[in-house]
Amino acid sequence: VITLTTDFGYRDPFVGIMKGVILSINPAARIVDLSHDIAPQDITAAAWVLRHSIDYFPKETIHIAVVDPGVGSSRRALLIQYQDHYLLGPDNGVLSLALQEKPPVCSVNLSNQAYHRQPTSATFHGRDIFAPVAAYLSLGVPALNFGERVEEFVRLPFPKPRKSAGTIEGEIIYIDRFGNLFTNIHEADLAGLPRNRLTVLVGAISIGGLAGHYDRASEGDFVALINSSGVLEIAAYKDNAQRRTQAAVGEKVQVKIP
Amino acid sequence: VITLTTDFGYRDPFVGIMKGVILSINPAARIVDLSHDIAPQDITAAAWVLRHSIDYFPKETIHIAVVDPGVGSSRRALLIQYQDHYLLGPDNGVLSLALQEKPPVCSVNLSNQAYHRQPTSATFHGRDIFAPVAAYLSLGVPALNFGERVEEFVRLPFPKPRKSAGTIEGEIIYIDRFGNLFTNIHEADLAGLPRNRLTVLVGAISIGGLAGHYDRASEGDFVALINSSGVLEIAAYKDNAQRRTQAAVGEKVQVKIP
Amino acid sequence: VITLTTDFGYRDPFVGIMKGVILSINPAARIVDLSHDIAPQDITAAAWVLRHSIDYFPKETIHIAVVDPGVGSSRRALLIQYQDHYLLGPDNGVLSLALQEKPPVCSVNLSNQAYHRQPTSATFHGRDIFAPVAAYLSLGVPALNFGERVEEFVRLPFPKPRKSAGTIEGEIIYIDRFGNLFTNIHEADLAGLPRNRLTVLVGAISIGGLAGHYDRASEGDFVALINSSGVLEIAAYKDNAQRRTQAAVGEKVQVKIP
């Protein structure tokens, strides 16, 4: 299985072209779209998409992420083997949030042009480098054939919530199409706390207690819950919390502990 | 073949994650997207999409529909076997318009947690219940293994056109991306009537006679025809009838018989 | 492999229905979406998408393009075999830009109704003609079984750049989701010219020299380069050149030679 995450959108044929290149090399590849509607050049959003998705795929899945404003410059192209899956993308941090506590098994700079499309364009490495490398990798070519091992690569800052007496302060890290606000406050950060008696604050909104599911509230009410990605989420039942609060990624969220 | 119809959109990775779960269980599953751009929580729109689509798929196709504002509450998760295909979704009516005259072969409440992802989240049953059940069903697990048989489930009202002397009164049930207005007046409702001499009225628009295809009109003209789903449709040739008329789902449409 | 290019969008189930029809006939078909977000009835945009994509697919790939305002009228349905791939679509020019210097191997009017869905609607030939013909073609049915050979078909004008002393005048032919402006000035048109000293003019914008990649510029700066499709492109680094210039398809672009 090969997954694709890009900011290419759905109007242009760029994603389809990458699939054509993959299928030309490995006709048996299974290709799954994660998202192509990442805002143009929003490396961080793509990185969160990847982090929240890779655990649900079969072992040995190859995940390509192409959000790449520096394409064609000296930024490197990377293959990172992490636990039992592979990550392919530019060395601009887009792969880095998918790496959690453990170190990667192996990181490779994709310098071996024998596995690139020729001629290699300066503006579409998704087609000319990442798609063919993914296809050859899916055929069993060993990771180190694609280039030399690297030790360091660009890592995005992972915002940790700050804990003080009576308060956990986090921030919004992702907003989904329903307007649900994902925070960086993980389920584990709330372990042992009395969920019913917590107060969640974002902007002028105050929500009393964590819910088990959206439907606990009346229509339009705000609700806070641990969502399916395991993080604290603020939602509005049958409504759009982002539109209601005008909150943006990076905005502070506080949890008050009684 | 497994099809997916959701209101998850194309920006977030939720659809891709469901595919990852399916392929983790059945690597040979063929997955087809029907639509993921259902308006958030528009159960009726998803129900029409399903009704107008399932006849075109191979026998034994499994159709998943997830438009599910009540996810995590006490609403049940259903598997309905209807004729030679399977429908999976929440018990909120989203599956019900796909059922036409005949009774379902079998309806099952998906209560057997052995086929759910563990832990099962309260907010993403698409990933944790419907995707794995579909995958196991595609591997041949019998329907009744997933839970107990149910006799009743939520059914959306199916708006029937009203017929009186000289008039058939129906309504708009779906509007496609071209702005074409689908009505609930079926081809059979017009059987035996003189198509050339009917008058179709919607809002302030009056259209004389049914056309065979869009191109009968001049550019911008309104045209009424029996569309590819077998229902009366109002379109504007090379234009957008919805934008021109500002019509919405539920708006009345009249057919005058001379 | 079968690819799909349409103006059907992602909200309605029309694309999924075509896939259902294909898989009902050939369960082993691999289907790839090129784009379904072509502006409604924009035959030229679909024709460019096809031209810029087909070279990246395996031999024997079947490309379906359905942008078809004349569906159901007397316009013909075509199968064109060009080099080692197949093109299927209405005879309105949508296939014609994919044909480059060489003549097609064979062109067929899809008149043999034995390979059409019955009954054949007047409004959805994607489902009733192109999908089943593609599926049978992928099973090995010979091209001439689908109808009779034709010699002529509708061809869109291919705008050639005009060259005079010191100037090449072309035009914008396509604008991608990043707002990058594709022109009809091909890499070959600039052969032997001093790329560093050319000046590219579009509207009030003047760009000195061609870049190797986007990142050469400062954020927001305009940049001209030969893009991954081999044509002169005007972009704005980490910005949207279309929004900045308000340029549209058809607008003139000049290259001044020192």
PDB file of N, CA and C in Angstrom, chain A residues 6-17 19-24 26-31 33 36-41 68-74 117 121-124 127-128, chain C residues 1 10 30-39 48-50 52-59 174-179 182 212-216 225-229 233 236-239:
ATOM      1  N   THR A   6      -0.793  15.482  -0.168  1.00  0.00           N
ATOM      2  CA  THR A   6      -0.185  16.594  -0.907  1.00  0.00           C
ATOM      3  C   THR A   6      -1.036  17.851  -0.758  1.00  0.00           C
ATOM      4  N   ASP A   7      -0.481  18.960  -1.255  1.00  0.00           N
ATOM      5  CA  ASP A   7      -1.261  20.189  -1.377  1.00  0.00           C
ATOM      6  C   ASP A   7      -1.609  20.439  -2.845  1.00  0.00           C
ATOM      7  N   PHE A   8      -1.725  19.379  -3.642  1.00  0.00           N
ATOM      8  CA  PHE A   8      -1.941  19.517  -5.087  1.00  0.00           C
ATOM      9  C   PHE A   8      -3.393  19.795  -5.449  1.00  0.00           C
ATOM     10  N   GLY A   9      -4.326  19.582  -4.533  1.00  0.00           N
ATOM     11  CA  GLY A   9      -5.724  19.815  -4.842  1.00  0.00           C
ATOM     12  C   GLY A   9      -6.292  18.754  -5.763  1.00  0.00           C
ATOM     13  N   TYR A  10      -7.547  18.962  -6.151  1.00  0.00           N
ATOM     14  CA  TYR A  10      -8.272  17.957  -6.936  1.00  0.00           C
ATOM     15  C   TYR A  10      -8.594  18.431  -8.345  1.00  0.00           C
ATOM     16  N   ARG A  11      -8.157  19.661  -8.692  1.00  0.00           N
ATOM     17  CA  ARG A  11      -8.522  20.199  -9.999  1.00  0.00           C
ATOM     18  C   ARG A  11      -7.494  19.847 -11.053  1.00  0.00           C
ATOM     19  N   ASP A  12      -6.232  19.795 -10.637  1.00  0.00           N
ATOM     20  CA  ASP A  12      -5.146  19.546 -11.572  1.00  0.00           C
ATOM     21  C   ASP A  12      -4.816  18.059 -11.600  1.00  0.00           C
ATOM     22  N   PRO A  13      -4.141  17.598 -12.655  1.00  0.00           N
ATOM     23  CA  PRO A  13      -3.893  16.150 -12.765  1.00  0.00           C
ATOM     24  C   PRO A  13      -2.644  15.669 -12.049  1.00  0.00           C
ATOM     25  N   PHE A  14      -2.037  16.492 -11.187  1.00  0.00           N
ATOM     26  CA  PHE A  14      -0.739  16.141 -10.616  1.00  0.00           C
ATOM     27  C   PHE A  14      -0.785  14.848  -9.799  1.00  0.00           C
ATOM     28  N   VAL A  15      -1.834  14.670  -9.026  1.00  0.00           N
ATOM     29  CA  VAL A  15      -1.949  13.450  -8.226  1.00  0.00           C
ATOM     30  C   VAL A  15      -2.110  12.232  -9.140  1.00  0.00           C
ATOM     31  N   GLY A  16      -2.968  12.353 -10.143  1.00  0.00           N
ATOM     32  CA  GLY A  16      -3.163  11.257 -11.086  1.00  0.00           C
ATOM     33  C   GLY A  16      -1.871  10.901 -11.803  1.00  0.00           C
ATOM     34  N   ILE A  17      -1.083  11.919 -12.136  1.00  0.00           N
ATOM     35  CA  ILE A  17       0.201  11.674 -12.806  1.00  0.00           C
ATOM     36  C   ILE A  17       1.136  10.874 -11.892  1.00  0.00           C
ATOM     37  N   LYS A  19       0.234   8.762  -9.685  1.00  0.00           N
ATOM     38  CA  LYS A  19      -0.273   7.391  -9.695  1.00  0.00           C
ATOM     39  C   LYS A  19       0.124   6.673 -10.983  1.00  0.00           C
ATOM     40  N   GLY A  20       0.094   7.400 -12.102  1.00  0.00           N
ATOM     41  CA  GLY A  20       0.523   6.801 -13.366  1.00  0.00           C
ATOM     42  C   GLY A  20       1.971   6.357 -13.304  1.00  0.00           C
ATOM     43  N   VAL A  21       2.834   7.183 -12.715  1.00  0.00           N
ATOM     44  CA  VAL A  21       4.255   6.835 -12.591  1.00  0.00           C
ATOM     45  C   VAL A  21       4.412   5.606 -11.697  1.00  0.00           C
ATOM     46  N   ILE A  22       3.699   5.570 -10.580  1.00  0.00           N
ATOM     47  CA  ILE A  22       3.788   4.419  -9.674  1.00  0.00           C
ATOM     48  C   ILE A  22       3.338   3.144 -10.380  1.00  0.00           C
ATOM     49  N   LEU A  23       2.183   3.214 -11.048  1.00  0.00           N
ATOM     50  CA  LEU A  23       1.642   2.005 -11.699  1.00  0.00           C
ATOM     51  C   LEU A  23       2.477   1.576 -12.903  1.00  0.00           C
ATOM     52  N   SER A  24       3.215   2.505 -13.490  1.00  0.00           N
ATOM     53  CA  SER A  24       4.106   2.126 -14.592  1.00  0.00           C
ATOM     54  C   SER A  24       5.251   1.244 -14.087  1.00  0.00           C
ATOM     55  N   ASN A  26       5.195  -0.370 -10.718  1.00  0.00           N
ATOM     56  CA  ASN A  26       4.610  -1.488  -9.976  1.00  0.00           C
ATOM     57  C   ASN A  26       3.102  -1.543 -10.224  1.00  0.00           C
ATOM     58  N   PRO A  27       2.699  -2.312 -11.247  1.00  0.00           N
ATOM     59  CA  PRO A  27       1.271  -2.345 -11.611  1.00  0.00           C
ATOM     60  C   PRO A  27       0.381  -2.887 -10.497  1.00  0.00           C
ATOM     61  N   ALA A  28       0.963  -3.534  -9.501  1.00  0.00           N
ATOM     62  CA  ALA A  28       0.150  -4.123  -8.425  1.00  0.00           C
ATOM     63  C   ALA A  28       0.034  -3.211  -7.210  1.00  0.00           C
ATOM     64  N   ALA A  29       0.631  -2.022  -7.257  1.00  0.00           N
ATOM     65  CA  ALA A  29       0.587  -1.133  -6.083  1.00  0.00           C
ATOM     66  C   ALA A  29      -0.849  -0.746  -5.761  1.00  0.00           C
ATOM     67  N   ARG A  30      -1.183  -0.719  -4.464  1.00  0.00           N
ATOM     68  CA  ARG A  30      -2.471  -0.198  -3.999  1.00  0.00           C
ATOM     69  C   ARG A  30      -2.223   1.220  -3.506  1.00  0.00           C
ATOM     70  N   ILE A  31      -2.916   2.191  -4.072  1.00  0.00           N
ATOM     71  CA  ILE A  31      -2.655   3.597  -3.748  1.00  0.00           C
ATOM     72  C   ILE A  31      -3.874   4.177  -3.052  1.00  0.00           C
ATOM     73  N   ASP A  33      -5.446   7.744  -1.173  1.00  0.00           N
ATOM     74  CA  ASP A  33      -5.305   9.175  -0.936  1.00  0.00           C
ATOM     75  C   ASP A  33      -5.597   9.482   0.533  1.00  0.00           C
ATOM     76  N   HIS A  36      -5.403  15.623  -0.433  1.00  0.00           N
ATOM     77  CA  HIS A  36      -4.710  16.480  -1.399  1.00  0.00           C
ATOM     78  C   HIS A  36      -5.176  17.910  -1.258  1.00  0.00           C
ATOM     79  N   ASP A  37      -5.924  18.168  -0.219  1.00  0.00           N
ATOM     80  CA  ASP A  37      -6.496  19.497  -0.045  1.00  0.00           C
ATOM     81  C   ASP A  37      -5.839  20.216   1.145  1.00  0.00           C
ATOM     82  N   ILE A  38      -4.615  19.820   1.442  1.00  0.00           N
ATOM     83  CA  ILE A  38      -3.782  20.602   2.363  1.00  0.00           C
ATOM     84  C   ILE A  38      -3.666  22.013   1.774  1.00  0.00           C
ATOM     85  N   ALA A  39      -3.780  23.042   2.614  1.00  0.00           N
ATOM     86  CA  ALA A  39      -3.630  24.399   2.088  1.00  0.00           C
ATOM     87  C   ALA A  39      -2.255  24.522   1.428  1.00  0.00           C
ATOM     88  N   PRO A  40      -2.169  25.223   0.286  1.00  0.00           N
ATOM     89  CA  PRO A  40      -0.887  25.295  -0.414  1.00  0.00           C
ATOM     90  C   PRO A  40       0.260  25.666   0.532  1.00  0.00           C
ATOM     91  N   GLN A  41       1.278  24.827   0.546  1.00  0.00           N
ATOM     92  CA  GLN A  41       2.524  25.049   1.292  1.00  0.00           C
ATOM     93  C   GLN A  41       2.378  24.986   2.814  1.00  0.00           C
ATOM     94  N   ASP A  68       5.859  21.132  -0.590  1.00  0.00           N
ATOM     95  CA  ASP A  68       7.274  21.247  -0.933  1.00  0.00           C
ATOM     96  C   ASP A  68       7.604  22.574  -1.598  1.00  0.00           C
ATOM     97  N   PRO A  69       7.441  23.697  -0.874  1.00  0.00           N
ATOM     98  CA  PRO A  69       7.740  24.982  -1.512  1.00  0.00           C
ATOM     99  C   PRO A  69       9.185  25.095  -1.973  1.00  0.00           C
ATOM    100  N   GLY A  70      10.094  24.320  -1.381  1.00  0.00           N
ATOM    101  CA  GLY A  70      11.504  24.417  -1.767  1.00  0.00           C
ATOM    102  C   GLY A  70      11.912  23.441  -2.852  1.00  0.00           C
ATOM    103  N   VAL A  71      10.943  22.854  -3.555  1.00  0.00           N
ATOM    104  CA  VAL A  71      11.269  21.850  -4.575  1.00  0.00           C
ATOM    105  C   VAL A  71      12.297  22.401  -5.565  1.00  0.00           C
ATOM    106  N   GLY A  72      13.304  21.591  -5.858  1.00  0.00           N
ATOM    107  CA  GLY A  72      14.306  21.989  -6.836  1.00  0.00           C
ATOM    108  C   GLY A  72      15.498  22.714  -6.224  1.00  0.00           C
ATOM    109  N   SER A  73      15.346  23.194  -4.998  1.00  0.00           N
ATOM    110  CA  SER A  73      16.476  23.854  -4.335  1.00  0.00           C
ATOM    111  C   SER A  73      17.353  22.788  -3.687  1.00  0.00           C
ATOM    112  N   SER A  74      18.186  23.178  -2.738  1.00  0.00           N
ATOM    113  CA  SER A  74      19.124  22.221  -2.155  1.00  0.00           C
ATOM    114  C   SER A  74      18.499  21.377  -1.051  1.00  0.00           C
ATOM    115  N   ARG A 117      12.995   9.569 -12.122  1.00  0.00           N
ATOM    116  CA  ARG A 117      12.620   9.718 -13.538  1.00  0.00           C
ATOM    117  C   ARG A 117      13.652  10.606 -14.220  1.00  0.00           C
ATOM    118  N   SER A 121      12.652  16.885 -13.295  1.00  0.00           N
ATOM    119  CA  SER A 121      12.300  18.305 -13.313  1.00  0.00           C
ATOM    120  C   SER A 121      12.720  18.967 -12.005  1.00  0.00           C
ATOM    121  N   ALA A 122      12.780  20.291 -12.022  1.00  0.00           N
ATOM    122  CA  ALA A 122      13.114  21.040 -10.801  1.00  0.00           C
ATOM    123  C   ALA A 122      11.859  21.438 -10.038  1.00  0.00           C
ATOM    124  N   THR A 123      10.671  21.102 -10.569  1.00  0.00           N
ATOM    125  CA  THR A 123       9.449  21.620  -9.953  1.00  0.00           C
ATOM    126  C   THR A 123       8.444  20.538  -9.579  1.00  0.00           C
ATOM    127  N   PHE A 124       8.726  19.267  -9.872  1.00  0.00           N
ATOM    128  CA  PHE A 124       7.725  18.237  -9.588  1.00  0.00           C
ATOM    129  C   PHE A 124       8.427  16.960  -9.133  1.00  0.00           C
ATOM    130  N   ARG A 127       6.401  13.614  -8.810  1.00  0.00           N
ATOM    131  CA  ARG A 127       6.369  12.751  -9.997  1.00  0.00           C
ATOM    132  C   ARG A 127       7.716  12.104 -10.275  1.00  0.00           C
ATOM    133  N   ASP A 128       8.807  12.862 -10.118  1.00  0.00           N
ATOM    134  CA  ASP A 128      10.102  12.434 -10.647  1.00  0.00           C
ATOM    135  C   ASP A 128      10.982  11.733  -9.618  1.00  0.00           C
TER     136      ASP A 128
ATOM    137  N   VAL C   1      -5.101  -0.248 -16.882  1.00  0.00           N
ATOM    138  CA  VAL C   1      -5.389   1.012 -16.180  1.00  0.00           C
ATOM    139  C   VAL C   1      -6.379   1.847 -16.997  1.00  0.00           C
ATOM    140  N   TYR C  10     -16.974  16.386  -7.094  1.00  0.00           N
ATOM    141  CA  TYR C  10     -16.763  15.365  -6.072  1.00  0.00           C
ATOM    142  C   TYR C  10     -17.960  15.216  -5.148  1.00  0.00           C
ATOM    143  N   ARG C  30      -7.952  -1.325 -13.048  1.00  0.00           N
ATOM    144  CA  ARG C  30      -7.367  -0.327 -12.142  1.00  0.00           C
ATOM    145  C   ARG C  30      -7.825   1.038 -12.617  1.00  0.00           C
ATOM    146  N   ILE C  31      -8.495   1.808 -11.766  1.00  0.00           N
ATOM    147  CA  ILE C  31      -9.072   3.080 -12.180  1.00  0.00           C
ATOM    148  C   ILE C  31      -8.371   4.214 -11.454  1.00  0.00           C
ATOM    149  N   VAL C  32      -7.910   5.216 -12.191  1.00  0.00           N
ATOM    150  CA  VAL C  32      -7.202   6.362 -11.610  1.00  0.00           C
ATOM    151  C   VAL C  32      -7.941   7.637 -11.999  1.00  0.00           C
ATOM    152  N   ASP C  33      -8.191   8.512 -11.016  1.00  0.00           N
ATOM    153  CA  ASP C  33      -8.807   9.799 -11.293  1.00  0.00           C
ATOM    154  C   ASP C  33      -7.742  10.807 -11.734  1.00  0.00           C
ATOM    155  N   LEU C  34      -7.932  11.445 -12.879  1.00  0.00           N
ATOM    156  CA  LEU C  34      -7.041  12.556 -13.232  1.00  0.00           C
ATOM    157  C   LEU C  34      -7.582  13.849 -12.631  1.00  0.00           C
ATOM    158  N   SER C  35      -8.805  14.206 -12.987  1.00  0.00           N
ATOM    159  CA  SER C  35      -9.465  15.342 -12.339  1.00  0.00           C
ATOM    160  C   SER C  35     -10.949  15.218 -12.595  1.00  0.00           C
ATOM    161  N   HIS C  36     -11.730  15.558 -11.580  1.00  0.00           N
ATOM    162  CA  HIS C  36     -13.178  15.679 -11.762  1.00  0.00           C
ATOM    163  C   HIS C  36     -13.639  17.084 -11.442  1.00  0.00           C
ATOM    164  N   ASP C  37     -12.689  17.977 -11.281  1.00  0.00           N
ATOM    165  CA  ASP C  37     -13.018  19.335 -10.894  1.00  0.00           C
ATOM    166  C   ASP C  37     -12.756  20.310 -12.031  1.00  0.00           C
ATOM    167  N   ILE C  38     -12.800  19.785 -13.255  1.00  0.00           N
ATOM    168  CA  ILE C  38     -12.815  20.648 -14.434  1.00  0.00           C
ATOM    169  C   ILE C  38     -14.043  21.558 -14.296  1.00  0.00           C
ATOM    170  N   ALA C  39     -13.884  22.852 -14.618  1.00  0.00           N
ATOM    171  CA  ALA C  39     -15.048  23.741 -14.540  1.00  0.00           C
ATOM    172  C   ALA C  39     -16.144  23.200 -15.453  1.00  0.00           C
ATOM    173  N   TRP C  48      -6.417  20.030 -22.001  1.00  0.00           N
ATOM    174  CA  TRP C  48      -5.041  20.267 -21.527  1.00  0.00           C
ATOM    175  C   TRP C  48      -4.653  19.271 -20.457  1.00  0.00           C
ATOM    176  N   VAL C  49      -5.555  18.967 -19.539  1.00  0.00           N
ATOM    177  CA  VAL C  49      -5.258  17.979 -18.493  1.00  0.00           C
ATOM    178  C   VAL C  49      -4.830  16.662 -19.139  1.00  0.00           C
ATOM    179  N   LEU C  50      -5.583  16.245 -20.129  1.00  0.00           N
ATOM    180  CA  LEU C  50      -5.260  15.003 -20.818  1.00  0.00           C
ATOM    181  C   LEU C  50      -3.897  15.091 -21.510  1.00  0.00           C
ATOM    182  N   HIS C  52      -1.324  16.826 -20.808  1.00  0.00           N
ATOM    183  CA  HIS C  52      -0.195  16.888 -19.884  1.00  0.00           C
ATOM    184  C   HIS C  52      -0.060  15.643 -19.017  1.00  0.00           C
ATOM    185  N   SER C  53      -0.944  14.671 -19.176  1.00  0.00           N
ATOM    186  CA  SER C  53      -0.950  13.519 -18.275  1.00  0.00           C
ATOM    187  C   SER C  53      -0.622  12.186 -18.932  1.00  0.00           C
ATOM    188  N   ILE C  54      -1.011  12.002 -20.182  1.00  0.00           N
ATOM    189  CA  ILE C  54      -1.033  10.637 -20.697  1.00  0.00           C
ATOM    190  C   ILE C  54       0.346  10.009 -20.817  1.00  0.00           C
ATOM    191  N   ASP C  55       1.385  10.841 -20.964  1.00  0.00           N
ATOM    192  CA  ASP C  55       2.725  10.268 -21.107  1.00  0.00           C
ATOM    193  C   ASP C  55       3.203   9.555 -19.853  1.00  0.00           C
ATOM    194  N   TYR C  56       2.564   9.784 -18.716  1.00  0.00           N
ATOM    195  CA  TYR C  56       3.064   9.231 -17.453  1.00  0.00           C
ATOM    196  C   TYR C  56       2.394   7.917 -17.079  1.00  0.00           C
ATOM    197  N   PHE C  57       1.554   7.405 -17.954  1.00  0.00           N
ATOM    198  CA  PHE C  57       0.822   6.173 -17.636  1.00  0.00           C
ATOM    199  C   PHE C  57       1.399   4.997 -18.412  1.00  0.00           C
ATOM    200  N   PRO C  58       1.141   3.782 -17.896  1.00  0.00           N
ATOM    201  CA  PRO C  58       1.645   2.598 -18.586  1.00  0.00           C
ATOM    202  C   PRO C  58       1.081   2.483 -20.005  1.00  0.00           C
ATOM    203  N   LYS C  59       1.766   1.763 -20.833  1.00  0.00           N
ATOM    204  CA  LYS C  59       1.254   1.446 -22.160  1.00  0.00           C
ATOM    205  C   LYS C  59      -0.118   0.803 -22.060  1.00  0.00           C
ATOM    206  N   TYR C 174      -3.366  27.432 -19.211  1.00  0.00           N
ATOM    207  CA  TYR C 174      -3.862  26.648 -18.076  1.00  0.00           C
ATOM    208  C   TYR C 174      -3.359  27.318 -16.806  1.00  0.00           C
ATOM    209  N   ILE C 175      -4.174  27.298 -15.763  1.00  0.00           N
ATOM    210  CA  ILE C 175      -3.774  27.858 -14.473  1.00  0.00           C
ATOM    211  C   ILE C 175      -4.030  26.794 -13.419  1.00  0.00           C
ATOM    212  N   ASP C 176      -2.993  26.422 -12.655  1.00  0.00           N
ATOM    213  CA  ASP C 176      -3.185  25.333 -11.695  1.00  0.00           C
ATOM    214  C   ASP C 176      -3.652  25.865 -10.339  1.00  0.00           C
ATOM    215  N   ARG C 177      -3.862  24.961  -9.355  1.00  0.00           N
ATOM    216  CA  ARG C 177      -4.468  25.374  -8.080  1.00  0.00           C
ATOM    217  C   ARG C 177      -3.551  26.271  -7.272  1.00  0.00           C
ATOM    218  N   PHE C 178      -2.248  26.275  -7.601  1.00  0.00           N
ATOM    219  CA  PHE C 178      -1.321  27.167  -6.914  1.00  0.00           C
ATOM    220  C   PHE C 178      -1.338  28.557  -7.554  1.00  0.00           C
ATOM    221  N   GLY C 179      -2.122  28.722  -8.638  1.00  0.00           N
ATOM    222  CA  GLY C 179      -2.124  29.994  -9.348  1.00  0.00           C
ATOM    223  C   GLY C 179      -0.954  30.138 -10.302  1.00  0.00           C
ATOM    224  N   PHE C 182       0.515  28.487 -16.735  1.00  0.00           N
ATOM    225  CA  PHE C 182       1.151  27.702 -17.788  1.00  0.00           C
ATOM    226  C   PHE C 182       0.959  28.444 -19.116  1.00  0.00           C
ATOM    227  N   GLY C 212      15.703  28.300 -12.267  1.00  0.00           N
ATOM    228  CA  GLY C 212      15.739  26.843 -12.319  1.00  0.00           C
ATOM    229  C   GLY C 212      14.636  26.221 -11.479  1.00  0.00           C
ATOM    230  N   HIS C 213      14.216  26.923 -10.429  1.00  0.00           N
ATOM    231  CA  HIS C 213      13.156  26.420  -9.549  1.00  0.00           C
ATOM    232  C   HIS C 213      12.535  27.575  -8.790  1.00  0.00           C
ATOM    233  N   TYR C 214      11.401  27.307  -8.119  1.00  0.00           N
ATOM    234  CA  TYR C 214      10.634  28.373  -7.474  1.00  0.00           C
ATOM    235  C   TYR C 214      11.448  29.117  -6.419  1.00  0.00           C
ATOM    236  N   ASP C 215      12.285  28.392  -5.732  1.00  0.00           N
ATOM    237  CA  ASP C 215      12.936  28.857  -4.519  1.00  0.00           C
ATOM    238  C   ASP C 215      14.045  29.865  -4.820  1.00  0.00           C
ATOM    239  N   ARG C 216      14.293  30.140  -6.084  1.00  0.00           N
ATOM    240  CA  ARG C 216      15.322  31.110  -6.407  1.00  0.00           C
ATOM    241  C   ARG C 216      14.910  32.494  -5.934  1.00  0.00           C
ATOM    242  N   LEU C 225       9.885  30.104 -15.205  1.00  0.00           N
ATOM    243  CA  LEU C 225      10.727  28.912 -15.354  1.00  0.00           C
ATOM    244  C   LEU C 225      10.074  27.942 -16.329  1.00  0.00           C
ATOM    245  N   ILE C 226      10.861  26.986 -16.783  1.00  0.00           N
ATOM    246  CA  ILE C 226      10.310  25.868 -17.562  1.00  0.00           C
ATOM    247  C   ILE C 226       9.778  24.865 -16.556  1.00  0.00           C
ATOM    248  N   ASN C 227       8.475  24.576 -16.614  1.00  0.00           N
ATOM    249  CA  ASN C 227       7.908  23.747 -15.555  1.00  0.00           C
ATOM    250  C   ASN C 227       7.972  22.256 -15.900  1.00  0.00           C
ATOM    251  N   SER C 228       7.354  21.461 -15.064  1.00  0.00           N
ATOM    252  CA  SER C 228       7.479  20.014 -15.207  1.00  0.00           C
ATOM    253  C   SER C 228       6.735  19.469 -16.429  1.00  0.00           C
ATOM    254  N   SER C 229       5.877  20.306 -17.048  1.00  0.00           N
ATOM    255  CA  SER C 229       5.239  19.901 -18.304  1.00  0.00           C
ATOM    256  C   SER C 229       6.044  20.373 -19.511  1.00  0.00           C
ATOM    257  N   GLU C 233       6.376  28.802 -17.480  1.00  0.00           N
ATOM    258  CA  GLU C 233       5.383  29.052 -16.442  1.00  0.00           C
ATOM    259  C   GLU C 233       5.770  30.301 -15.668  1.00  0.00           C
ATOM    260  N   ALA C 236       4.549  32.738  -8.516  1.00  0.00           N
ATOM    261  CA  ALA C 236       4.971  33.654  -7.463  1.00  0.00           C
ATOM    262  C   ALA C 236       5.389  32.767  -6.303  1.00  0.00           C
ATOM    263  N   TYR C 237       6.612  32.904  -5.834  1.00  0.00           N
ATOM    264  CA  TYR C 237       7.175  31.990  -4.829  1.00  0.00           C
ATOM    265  C   TYR C 237       6.377  32.052  -3.534  1.00  0.00           C
ATOM    266  N   LYS C 238       5.867  30.922  -3.096  1.00  0.00           N
ATOM    267  CA  LYS C 238       5.016  30.819  -1.898  1.00  0.00           C
ATOM    268  C   LYS C 238       3.819  31.754  -1.967  1.00  0.00           C
ATOM    269  N   ASP C 239       3.370  32.057  -3.170  1.00  0.00           N
ATOM    270  CA  ASP C 239       2.241  32.956  -3.353  1.00  0.00           C
ATOM    271  C   ASP C 239       1.487  32.484  -4.596  1.00  0.00           C
TER     272      ASP C 239
END
